[in-house]
Amino acid sequence: ARRGADITLRCAPALHPVLAGGAVRLVAESEGGAPAEAPDFWCPLLSLPGLVDPRGVAIPEPVHIAIPEDSRVLMHRRIAPYAGSFRIGVAWSGEGGERDDPRAAVPLACLLPLAALPGVQVFSLQQGAAAAEQHRAGAAGFVVDLGARCRHFGDTAAALEQMDLLVACDSAVAQLAGCMGKPVLALLPFNPHWIYGMRGDATPWYPTMRLLRQKSPGDWASVCGELLRLVGRWAEIRARRAPGSCTTLSP
């Protein structure tokens, strides 16, 4: 766009609210390979890195996220009663595309102990079929369900804006929070998506994201143990500080 191109991005309509206002025209995703209109050039999104930076040495800045004002109003009304709490958003299952992998889903039972930590309020940002798990687990009484209120990713972004921390499996919610610069603890399977590499607790794609990895295939126990240790420490530090003070969560 900076070089004068007229760019159209074809993506799911649920993404349009958070990508609005940029230099790219958005159209709804449709079936088939080539776009409906005839551009001079077209390219699948994930083929662009190899064309723009074949050596793979440049990581782009996270995309700017737009948050609709009506989404802010909607989520503020829902979250305002929990002002003063250490607000943690959770999402335990990704859906759609290559991330629709049951191995990457985190057992909800690993996340529920977060709600017992001092001063913590847990908010579910889970959508899709997996959202019903919180009700089957009897968590409706102590986990606030925001996912059911989200009409699109604009609402999700507005909810994330008010969270102190997101704890999530590899999912669109985790990457959205990473783009927004929110603190994220990403819970990864032993063989994760390529942007996370195979070792280390950080990714250059999202500087505020900390990676908690399985030590062996299927080993969520160690991941959840480290999760509770970290969040428990942050919650304890926050509880000792004066009301209204800011707790910095190091990625």
PDB file of C-alpha atoms in Angstrom:
ATOM      1  CA  ALA A   1       0.000   0.000   0.000  1.00  0.00           C
ATOM      2  CA  ARG A   2       2.871   2.399   0.786  1.00  0.00           C
ATOM      3  CA  ARG A   3       4.163   1.807  -2.761  1.00  0.00           C
ATOM      4  CA  GLY A   4       0.859   2.838  -4.285  1.00  0.00           C
ATOM      5  CA  ALA A   5      -0.877  -0.525  -4.686  1.00  0.00           C
ATOM      6  CA  ASP A   6      -4.627  -0.865  -4.253  1.00  0.00           C
ATOM      7  CA  ILE A   7      -4.864  -3.897  -1.973  1.00  0.00           C
ATOM      8  CA  THR A   8      -7.861  -6.073  -1.242  1.00  0.00           C
ATOM      9  CA  LEU A   9      -7.788  -8.601   1.601  1.00  0.00           C
ATOM     10  CA  ARG A  10     -10.274 -11.433   1.440  1.00  0.00           C
ATOM     11  CA  CYS A  11     -11.012 -12.790   4.910  1.00  0.00           C
ATOM     12  CA  ALA A  12     -13.807 -13.947   7.187  1.00  0.00           C
ATOM     13  CA  PRO A  13     -16.409 -11.228   7.897  1.00  0.00           C
ATOM     14  CA  ALA A  14     -15.898 -11.711  11.655  1.00  0.00           C
ATOM     15  CA  LEU A  15     -12.397 -10.214  11.198  1.00  0.00           C
ATOM     16  CA  HIS A  16     -13.531  -7.097   9.345  1.00  0.00           C
ATOM     17  CA  PRO A  17     -14.283  -4.940  12.443  1.00  0.00           C
ATOM     18  CA  VAL A  18     -10.735  -5.275  13.832  1.00  0.00           C
ATOM     19  CA  LEU A  19      -9.031  -4.720  10.460  1.00  0.00           C
ATOM     20  CA  ALA A  20     -11.151  -1.718   9.434  1.00  0.00           C
ATOM     21  CA  GLY A  21      -9.694   1.734   8.930  1.00  0.00           C
ATOM     22  CA  GLY A  22      -6.421   0.641   7.326  1.00  0.00           C
ATOM     23  CA  ALA A  23      -5.081   1.007   3.802  1.00  0.00           C
ATOM     24  CA  VAL A  24      -6.554  -2.333   2.730  1.00  0.00           C
ATOM     25  CA  ARG A  25     -10.017  -2.941   1.289  1.00  0.00           C
ATOM     26  CA  LEU A  26     -11.757  -5.844   2.992  1.00  0.00           C
ATOM     27  CA  VAL A  27     -14.061  -8.297   1.258  1.00  0.00           C
ATOM     28  CA  ALA A  28     -15.807 -11.383   2.561  1.00  0.00           C
ATOM     29  CA  GLU A  29     -14.098 -14.712   2.153  1.00  0.00           C
ATOM     30  CA  SER A  30     -15.704 -16.928  -0.483  1.00  0.00           C
ATOM     31  CA  GLU A  31     -15.272 -20.399  -1.880  1.00  0.00           C
ATOM     32  CA  GLY A  32     -12.751 -21.136  -4.580  1.00  0.00           C
ATOM     33  CA  GLY A  33      -9.156 -20.202  -5.323  1.00  0.00           C
ATOM     34  CA  ALA A  34      -9.021 -16.995  -7.390  1.00  0.00           C
ATOM     35  CA  PRO A  35     -10.783 -13.777  -6.264  1.00  0.00           C
ATOM     36  CA  ALA A  36     -14.140 -12.926  -7.809  1.00  0.00           C
ATOM     37  CA  GLU A  37     -12.673  -9.730  -9.292  1.00  0.00           C
ATOM     38  CA  ALA A  38      -9.682  -9.820 -11.606  1.00  0.00           C
ATOM     39  CA  PRO A  39      -6.688  -8.118  -9.950  1.00  0.00           C
ATOM     40  CA  ASP A  40      -3.284  -7.618 -11.512  1.00  0.00           C
ATOM     41  CA  PHE A  41      -1.793  -9.993  -8.926  1.00  0.00           C
ATOM     42  CA  TRP A  42      -3.161 -12.216  -6.200  1.00  0.00           C
ATOM     43  CA  CYS A  43      -1.541 -14.396  -3.580  1.00  0.00           C
ATOM     44  CA  PRO A  44      -2.616 -16.653  -0.694  1.00  0.00           C
ATOM     45  CA  LEU A  45      -1.904 -14.840   2.568  1.00  0.00           C
ATOM     46  CA  LEU A  46       0.613 -17.336   3.949  1.00  0.00           C
ATOM     47  CA  SER A  47       2.597 -17.353   0.704  1.00  0.00           C
ATOM     48  CA  LEU A  48       3.427 -13.665   1.174  1.00  0.00           C
ATOM     49  CA  PRO A  49       6.336 -14.153   3.636  1.00  0.00           C
ATOM     50  CA  GLY A  50       8.262 -16.194   1.074  1.00  0.00           C
ATOM     51  CA  LEU A  51       7.748 -13.520  -1.575  1.00  0.00           C
ATOM     52  CA  VAL A  52       8.339 -10.438   0.570  1.00  0.00           C
ATOM     53  CA  ASP A  53      11.205 -11.812   2.674  1.00  0.00           C
ATOM     54  CA  PRO A  54      12.530 -15.087   1.185  1.00  0.00           C
ATOM     55  CA  ARG A  55      15.340 -15.387   3.771  1.00  0.00           C
ATOM     56  CA  GLY A  56      12.912 -15.112   6.671  1.00  0.00           C
ATOM     57  CA  VAL A  57      14.893 -12.517   8.624  1.00  0.00           C
ATOM     58  CA  ALA A  58      12.309  -9.733   8.969  1.00  0.00           C
ATOM     59  CA  ILE A  59       9.343 -10.080  11.331  1.00  0.00           C
ATOM     60  CA  PRO A  60       6.613  -7.507  10.632  1.00  0.00           C
ATOM     61  CA  GLU A  61       5.096  -5.369  13.365  1.00  0.00           C
ATOM     62  CA  PRO A  62       1.753  -6.659  14.689  1.00  0.00           C
ATOM     63  CA  VAL A  63      -1.167  -5.292  12.694  1.00  0.00           C
ATOM     64  CA  HIS A  64      -3.112  -2.361  14.133  1.00  0.00           C
ATOM     65  CA  ILE A  65      -6.348  -3.557  15.722  1.00  0.00           C
ATOM     66  CA  ALA A  66      -9.456  -1.375  15.437  1.00  0.00           C
ATOM     67  CA  ILE A  67     -12.057  -1.681  18.206  1.00  0.00           C
ATOM     68  CA  PRO A  68     -15.618  -0.524  17.398  1.00  0.00           C
ATOM     69  CA  GLU A  69     -17.046   1.879  19.963  1.00  0.00           C
ATOM     70  CA  ASP A  70     -20.260  -0.130  20.341  1.00  0.00           C
ATOM     71  CA  SER A  71     -18.130  -3.167  21.193  1.00  0.00           C
ATOM     72  CA  ARG A  72     -16.386  -1.169  23.918  1.00  0.00           C
ATOM     73  CA  VAL A  73     -19.723  -0.121  25.381  1.00  0.00           C
ATOM     74  CA  LEU A  74     -21.041  -3.692  25.300  1.00  0.00           C
ATOM     75  CA  MET A  75     -18.010  -5.206  27.037  1.00  0.00           C
ATOM     76  CA  HIS A  76     -17.557  -2.383  29.550  1.00  0.00           C
ATOM     77  CA  ARG A  77     -21.116  -2.959  30.769  1.00  0.00           C
ATOM     78  CA  ARG A  78     -20.385  -6.662  31.268  1.00  0.00           C
ATOM     79  CA  ILE A  79     -16.935  -6.315  32.865  1.00  0.00           C
ATOM     80  CA  ALA A  80     -17.402  -3.157  34.968  1.00  0.00           C
ATOM     81  CA  PRO A  81     -18.815  -5.028  38.019  1.00  0.00           C
ATOM     82  CA  TYR A  82     -15.418  -6.754  38.395  1.00  0.00           C
ATOM     83  CA  ALA A  83     -13.316  -3.573  38.547  1.00  0.00           C
ATOM     84  CA  GLY A  84     -10.389  -4.038  40.907  1.00  0.00           C
ATOM     85  CA  SER A  85     -10.067  -7.751  40.197  1.00  0.00           C
ATOM     86  CA  PHE A  86      -7.097  -9.320  38.432  1.00  0.00           C
ATOM     87  CA  ARG A  87      -9.002 -10.018  35.212  1.00  0.00           C
ATOM     88  CA  ILE A  88      -7.903 -13.114  33.293  1.00  0.00           C
ATOM     89  CA  GLY A  89      -9.413 -14.098  29.959  1.00  0.00           C
ATOM     90  CA  VAL A  90      -9.231 -17.755  28.975  1.00  0.00           C
ATOM     91  CA  ALA A  91      -9.718 -19.709  25.738  1.00  0.00           C
ATOM     92  CA  TRP A  92      -8.978 -23.431  25.708  1.00  0.00           C
ATOM     93  CA  SER A  93      -9.816 -24.578  22.180  1.00  0.00           C
ATOM     94  CA  GLY A  94      -9.092 -23.149  18.732  1.00  0.00           C
ATOM     95  CA  GLU A  95     -11.435 -23.713  15.843  1.00  0.00           C
ATOM     96  CA  GLY A  96     -11.074 -23.611  12.079  1.00  0.00           C
ATOM     97  CA  GLY A  97      -8.275 -24.000   9.561  1.00  0.00           C
ATOM     98  CA  GLU A  98      -5.033 -25.788  10.301  1.00  0.00           C
ATOM     99  CA  ARG A  99      -5.318 -24.971  14.001  1.00  0.00           C
ATOM    100  CA  ASP A 100      -8.452 -27.077  14.344  1.00  0.00           C
ATOM    101  CA  ASP A 101      -6.309 -29.766  15.999  1.00  0.00           C
ATOM    102  CA  PRO A 102      -7.599 -31.564  19.111  1.00  0.00           C
ATOM    103  CA  ARG A 103      -4.012 -31.961  20.332  1.00  0.00           C
ATOM    104  CA  ALA A 104      -3.753 -28.190  20.717  1.00  0.00           C
ATOM    105  CA  ALA A 105      -6.884 -27.900  22.891  1.00  0.00           C
ATOM    106  CA  VAL A 106      -6.167 -27.466  26.600  1.00  0.00           C
ATOM    107  CA  PRO A 107      -8.263 -29.390  29.136  1.00  0.00           C
ATOM    108  CA  LEU A 108     -10.610 -26.891  30.763  1.00  0.00           C
ATOM    109  CA  ALA A 109      -9.849 -28.511  34.142  1.00  0.00           C
ATOM    110  CA  CYS A 110      -6.319 -27.066  33.912  1.00  0.00           C
ATOM    111  CA  LEU A 111      -7.660 -23.522  33.771  1.00  0.00           C
ATOM    112  CA  LEU A 112     -10.379 -23.597  36.403  1.00  0.00           C
ATOM    113  CA  PRO A 113      -7.941 -23.407  39.386  1.00  0.00           C
ATOM    114  CA  LEU A 114      -7.107 -19.873  38.226  1.00  0.00           C
ATOM    115  CA  ALA A 115     -10.484 -18.767  39.586  1.00  0.00           C
ATOM    116  CA  ALA A 116      -9.449 -19.819  43.108  1.00  0.00           C
ATOM    117  CA  LEU A 117      -6.423 -17.498  43.202  1.00  0.00           C
ATOM    118  CA  PRO A 118      -6.766 -14.414  45.441  1.00  0.00           C
ATOM    119  CA  GLY A 119      -8.262 -11.385  43.731  1.00  0.00           C
ATOM    120  CA  VAL A 120      -8.680 -13.157  40.379  1.00  0.00           C
ATOM    121  CA  GLN A 121     -11.769 -13.089  38.177  1.00  0.00           C
ATOM    122  CA  VAL A 122     -11.779 -15.420  35.169  1.00  0.00           C
ATOM    123  CA  PHE A 123     -13.613 -14.538  31.952  1.00  0.00           C
ATOM    124  CA  SER A 124     -14.268 -17.073  29.207  1.00  0.00           C
ATOM    125  CA  LEU A 125     -13.605 -15.850  25.675  1.00  0.00           C
ATOM    126  CA  GLN A 126     -14.240 -19.309  24.249  1.00  0.00           C
ATOM    127  CA  GLN A 127     -16.642 -19.652  21.354  1.00  0.00           C
ATOM    128  CA  GLY A 128     -17.900 -22.525  19.265  1.00  0.00           C
ATOM    129  CA  ALA A 129     -18.800 -26.015  20.431  1.00  0.00           C
ATOM    130  CA  ALA A 130     -16.085 -26.056  23.123  1.00  0.00           C
ATOM    131  CA  ALA A 131     -17.794 -23.183  24.966  1.00  0.00           C
ATOM    132  CA  ALA A 132     -20.388 -25.641  26.308  1.00  0.00           C
ATOM    133  CA  GLU A 133     -17.659 -27.348  28.355  1.00  0.00           C
ATOM    134  CA  GLN A 134     -17.696 -24.601  30.987  1.00  0.00           C
ATOM    135  CA  HIS A 135     -21.347 -25.272  31.715  1.00  0.00           C
ATOM    136  CA  ARG A 136     -20.889 -29.043  31.803  1.00  0.00           C
ATOM    137  CA  ALA A 137     -18.002 -28.494  34.243  1.00  0.00           C
ATOM    138  CA  GLY A 138     -20.184 -26.415  36.554  1.00  0.00           C
ATOM    139  CA  ALA A 139     -18.026 -23.325  36.011  1.00  0.00           C
ATOM    140  CA  ALA A 140     -20.855 -20.949  35.147  1.00  0.00           C
ATOM    141  CA  GLY A 141     -21.015 -19.724  38.768  1.00  0.00           C
ATOM    142  CA  PHE A 142     -17.441 -18.419  38.909  1.00  0.00           C
ATOM    143  CA  VAL A 143     -16.368 -17.906  35.281  1.00  0.00           C
ATOM    144  CA  VAL A 144     -17.956 -14.969  33.447  1.00  0.00           C
ATOM    145  CA  ASP A 145     -18.946 -16.033  29.940  1.00  0.00           C
ATOM    146  CA  LEU A 146     -18.008 -13.245  27.527  1.00  0.00           C
ATOM    147  CA  GLY A 147     -17.652 -15.516  24.507  1.00  0.00           C
ATOM    148  CA  ALA A 148     -21.416 -15.916  24.278  1.00  0.00           C
ATOM    149  CA  ARG A 149     -21.710 -12.124  23.947  1.00  0.00           C
ATOM    150  CA  CYS A 150     -19.154 -11.781  21.142  1.00  0.00           C
ATOM    151  CA  ARG A 151     -20.734 -11.144  17.742  1.00  0.00           C
ATOM    152  CA  HIS A 152     -17.385 -10.766  15.957  1.00  0.00           C
ATOM    153  CA  PHE A 153     -13.714 -10.156  16.702  1.00  0.00           C
ATOM    154  CA  GLY A 154     -14.425  -6.472  17.409  1.00  0.00           C
ATOM    155  CA  ASP A 155     -16.284  -7.575  20.543  1.00  0.00           C
ATOM    156  CA  THR A 156     -13.482  -9.995  21.418  1.00  0.00           C
ATOM    157  CA  ALA A 157     -10.912  -7.206  21.079  1.00  0.00           C
ATOM    158  CA  ALA A 158     -12.998  -4.937  23.309  1.00  0.00           C
ATOM    159  CA  ALA A 159     -13.081  -7.665  25.966  1.00  0.00           C
ATOM    160  CA  LEU A 160      -9.327  -8.263  25.667  1.00  0.00           C
ATOM    161  CA  GLU A 161      -8.712  -4.537  26.063  1.00  0.00           C
ATOM    162  CA  GLN A 162     -10.054  -4.802  29.622  1.00  0.00           C
ATOM    163  CA  MET A 163      -8.180  -7.978  30.571  1.00  0.00           C
ATOM    164  CA  ASP A 164      -4.980  -7.943  32.640  1.00  0.00           C
ATOM    165  CA  LEU A 165      -3.911 -11.266  31.134  1.00  0.00           C
ATOM    166  CA  LEU A 166      -5.024 -13.785  28.529  1.00  0.00           C
ATOM    167  CA  VAL A 167      -4.378 -17.501  29.042  1.00  0.00           C
ATOM    168  CA  ALA A 168      -5.095 -19.438  25.868  1.00  0.00           C
ATOM    169  CA  CYS A 169      -4.171 -22.300  23.596  1.00  0.00           C
ATOM    170  CA  ASP A 170      -2.882 -21.402  20.145  1.00  0.00           C
ATOM    171  CA  SER A 171      -5.954 -19.728  18.716  1.00  0.00           C
ATOM    172  CA  ALA A 172      -7.228 -16.607  16.986  1.00  0.00           C
ATOM    173  CA  VAL A 173      -7.922 -15.094  20.416  1.00  0.00           C
ATOM    174  CA  ALA A 174      -4.295 -15.565  21.490  1.00  0.00           C
ATOM    175  CA  GLN A 175      -2.972 -13.977  18.306  1.00  0.00           C
ATOM    176  CA  LEU A 176      -5.460 -11.115  18.525  1.00  0.00           C
ATOM    177  CA  ALA A 177      -4.262 -10.354  22.065  1.00  0.00           C
ATOM    178  CA  GLY A 178      -0.665 -10.548  20.833  1.00  0.00           C
ATOM    179  CA  CYS A 179      -1.414  -7.995  18.108  1.00  0.00           C
ATOM    180  CA  MET A 180      -2.933  -5.708  20.759  1.00  0.00           C
ATOM    181  CA  GLY A 181       0.177  -5.908  22.948  1.00  0.00           C
ATOM    182  CA  LYS A 182      -1.710  -7.558  25.811  1.00  0.00           C
ATOM    183  CA  PRO A 183       0.093  -9.976  28.164  1.00  0.00           C
ATOM    184  CA  VAL A 184      -0.551 -13.516  26.929  1.00  0.00           C
ATOM    185  CA  LEU A 185       0.378 -16.922  28.283  1.00  0.00           C
ATOM    186  CA  ALA A 186       0.123 -19.237  25.271  1.00  0.00           C
ATOM    187  CA  LEU A 187      -0.244 -22.925  26.119  1.00  0.00           C
ATOM    188  CA  LEU A 188       1.362 -24.916  23.330  1.00  0.00           C
ATOM    189  CA  PRO A 189       1.380 -28.583  22.339  1.00  0.00           C
ATOM    190  CA  PHE A 190       4.679 -30.409  21.880  1.00  0.00           C
ATOM    191  CA  ASN A 191       4.610 -29.828  18.105  1.00  0.00           C
ATOM    192  CA  PRO A 192       3.236 -26.281  17.788  1.00  0.00           C
ATOM    193  CA  HIS A 193       2.413 -24.005  14.886  1.00  0.00           C
ATOM    194  CA  TRP A 194       5.512 -22.876  12.961  1.00  0.00           C
ATOM    195  CA  ILE A 195       5.566 -19.262  14.210  1.00  0.00           C
ATOM    196  CA  TYR A 196       6.442 -20.496  17.720  1.00  0.00           C
ATOM    197  CA  GLY A 197       9.432 -22.640  16.745  1.00  0.00           C
ATOM    198  CA  MET A 198      10.321 -25.718  18.771  1.00  0.00           C
ATOM    199  CA  ARG A 199      12.039 -24.169  21.798  1.00  0.00           C
ATOM    200  CA  GLY A 200      12.131 -21.055  23.931  1.00  0.00           C
ATOM    201  CA  ASP A 201       9.465 -19.126  25.819  1.00  0.00           C
ATOM    202  CA  ALA A 202       9.125 -16.189  23.400  1.00  0.00           C
ATOM    203  CA  THR A 203       8.137 -15.509  19.797  1.00  0.00           C
ATOM    204  CA  PRO A 204       9.294 -12.460  17.809  1.00  0.00           C
ATOM    205  CA  TRP A 205       5.836 -12.247  16.248  1.00  0.00           C
ATOM    206  CA  TYR A 206       4.224 -11.194  19.545  1.00  0.00           C
ATOM    207  CA  PRO A 207       6.619  -9.548  22.059  1.00  0.00           C
ATOM    208  CA  THR A 208       4.091  -9.603  24.941  1.00  0.00           C
ATOM    209  CA  MET A 209       3.403 -13.330  24.588  1.00  0.00           C
ATOM    210  CA  ARG A 210       5.058 -15.934  26.817  1.00  0.00           C
ATOM    211  CA  LEU A 211       5.056 -19.541  25.627  1.00  0.00           C
ATOM    212  CA  LEU A 212       4.413 -22.471  27.958  1.00  0.00           C
ATOM    213  CA  ARG A 213       5.253 -25.666  26.079  1.00  0.00           C
ATOM    214  CA  GLN A 214       4.508 -29.336  26.591  1.00  0.00           C
ATOM    215  CA  LYS A 215       7.677 -31.206  27.549  1.00  0.00           C
ATOM    216  CA  SER A 216       6.408 -34.317  25.781  1.00  0.00           C
ATOM    217  CA  PRO A 217       3.402 -35.047  23.532  1.00  0.00           C
ATOM    218  CA  GLY A 218       0.160 -34.762  25.488  1.00  0.00           C
ATOM    219  CA  ASP A 219       1.850 -33.445  28.664  1.00  0.00           C
ATOM    220  CA  TRP A 220      -0.537 -30.724  29.762  1.00  0.00           C
ATOM    221  CA  ALA A 221       0.174 -31.381  33.446  1.00  0.00           C
ATOM    222  CA  SER A 222       3.564 -29.645  33.394  1.00  0.00           C
ATOM    223  CA  VAL A 223       2.156 -26.769  31.344  1.00  0.00           C
ATOM    224  CA  CYS A 224      -0.694 -26.201  33.762  1.00  0.00           C
ATOM    225  CA  GLY A 225       1.612 -26.484  36.764  1.00  0.00           C
ATOM    226  CA  GLU A 226       3.845 -23.729  35.389  1.00  0.00           C
ATOM    227  CA  LEU A 227       0.767 -21.669  34.502  1.00  0.00           C
ATOM    228  CA  LEU A 228      -0.569 -21.785  38.069  1.00  0.00           C
ATOM    229  CA  ARG A 229       2.876 -20.988  39.491  1.00  0.00           C
ATOM    230  CA  LEU A 230       3.282 -17.888  37.326  1.00  0.00           C
ATOM    231  CA  VAL A 231      -0.243 -16.533  37.697  1.00  0.00           C
ATOM    232  CA  GLY A 232      -0.269 -17.321  41.416  1.00  0.00           C
ATOM    233  CA  ARG A 233       2.881 -15.262  41.864  1.00  0.00           C
ATOM    234  CA  TRP A 234       1.480 -12.336  39.868  1.00  0.00           C
ATOM    235  CA  ALA A 235      -1.821 -12.464  41.770  1.00  0.00           C
ATOM    236  CA  GLU A 236       0.029 -12.469  45.086  1.00  0.00           C
ATOM    237  CA  ILE A 237       2.162  -9.466  44.075  1.00  0.00           C
ATOM    238  CA  ARG A 238      -0.907  -7.603  42.907  1.00  0.00           C
ATOM    239  CA  ALA A 239      -2.810  -8.369  46.112  1.00  0.00           C
ATOM    240  CA  ARG A 240       0.010  -6.877  48.202  1.00  0.00           C
ATOM    241  CA  ARG A 241       0.084  -3.637  46.254  1.00  0.00           C
ATOM    242  CA  ALA A 242      -2.085  -0.613  46.893  1.00  0.00           C
ATOM    243  CA  PRO A 243      -5.461  -0.494  45.160  1.00  0.00           C
ATOM    244  CA  GLY A 244      -5.207   1.043  41.710  1.00  0.00           C
ATOM    245  CA  SER A 245      -1.511   0.272  41.281  1.00  0.00           C
ATOM    246  CA  CYS A 246      -0.318  -1.449  38.116  1.00  0.00           C
ATOM    247  CA  THR A 247       1.144  -4.931  38.005  1.00  0.00           C
ATOM    248  CA  THR A 248       3.596  -5.502  35.171  1.00  0.00           C
ATOM    249  CA  LEU A 249       3.506  -9.017  33.788  1.00  0.00           C
ATOM    250  CA  SER A 250       6.805  -9.827  32.163  1.00  0.00           C
ATOM    251  CA  PRO A 251       6.355 -11.892  28.992  1.00  0.00           C
TER     252      PRO A 251
END
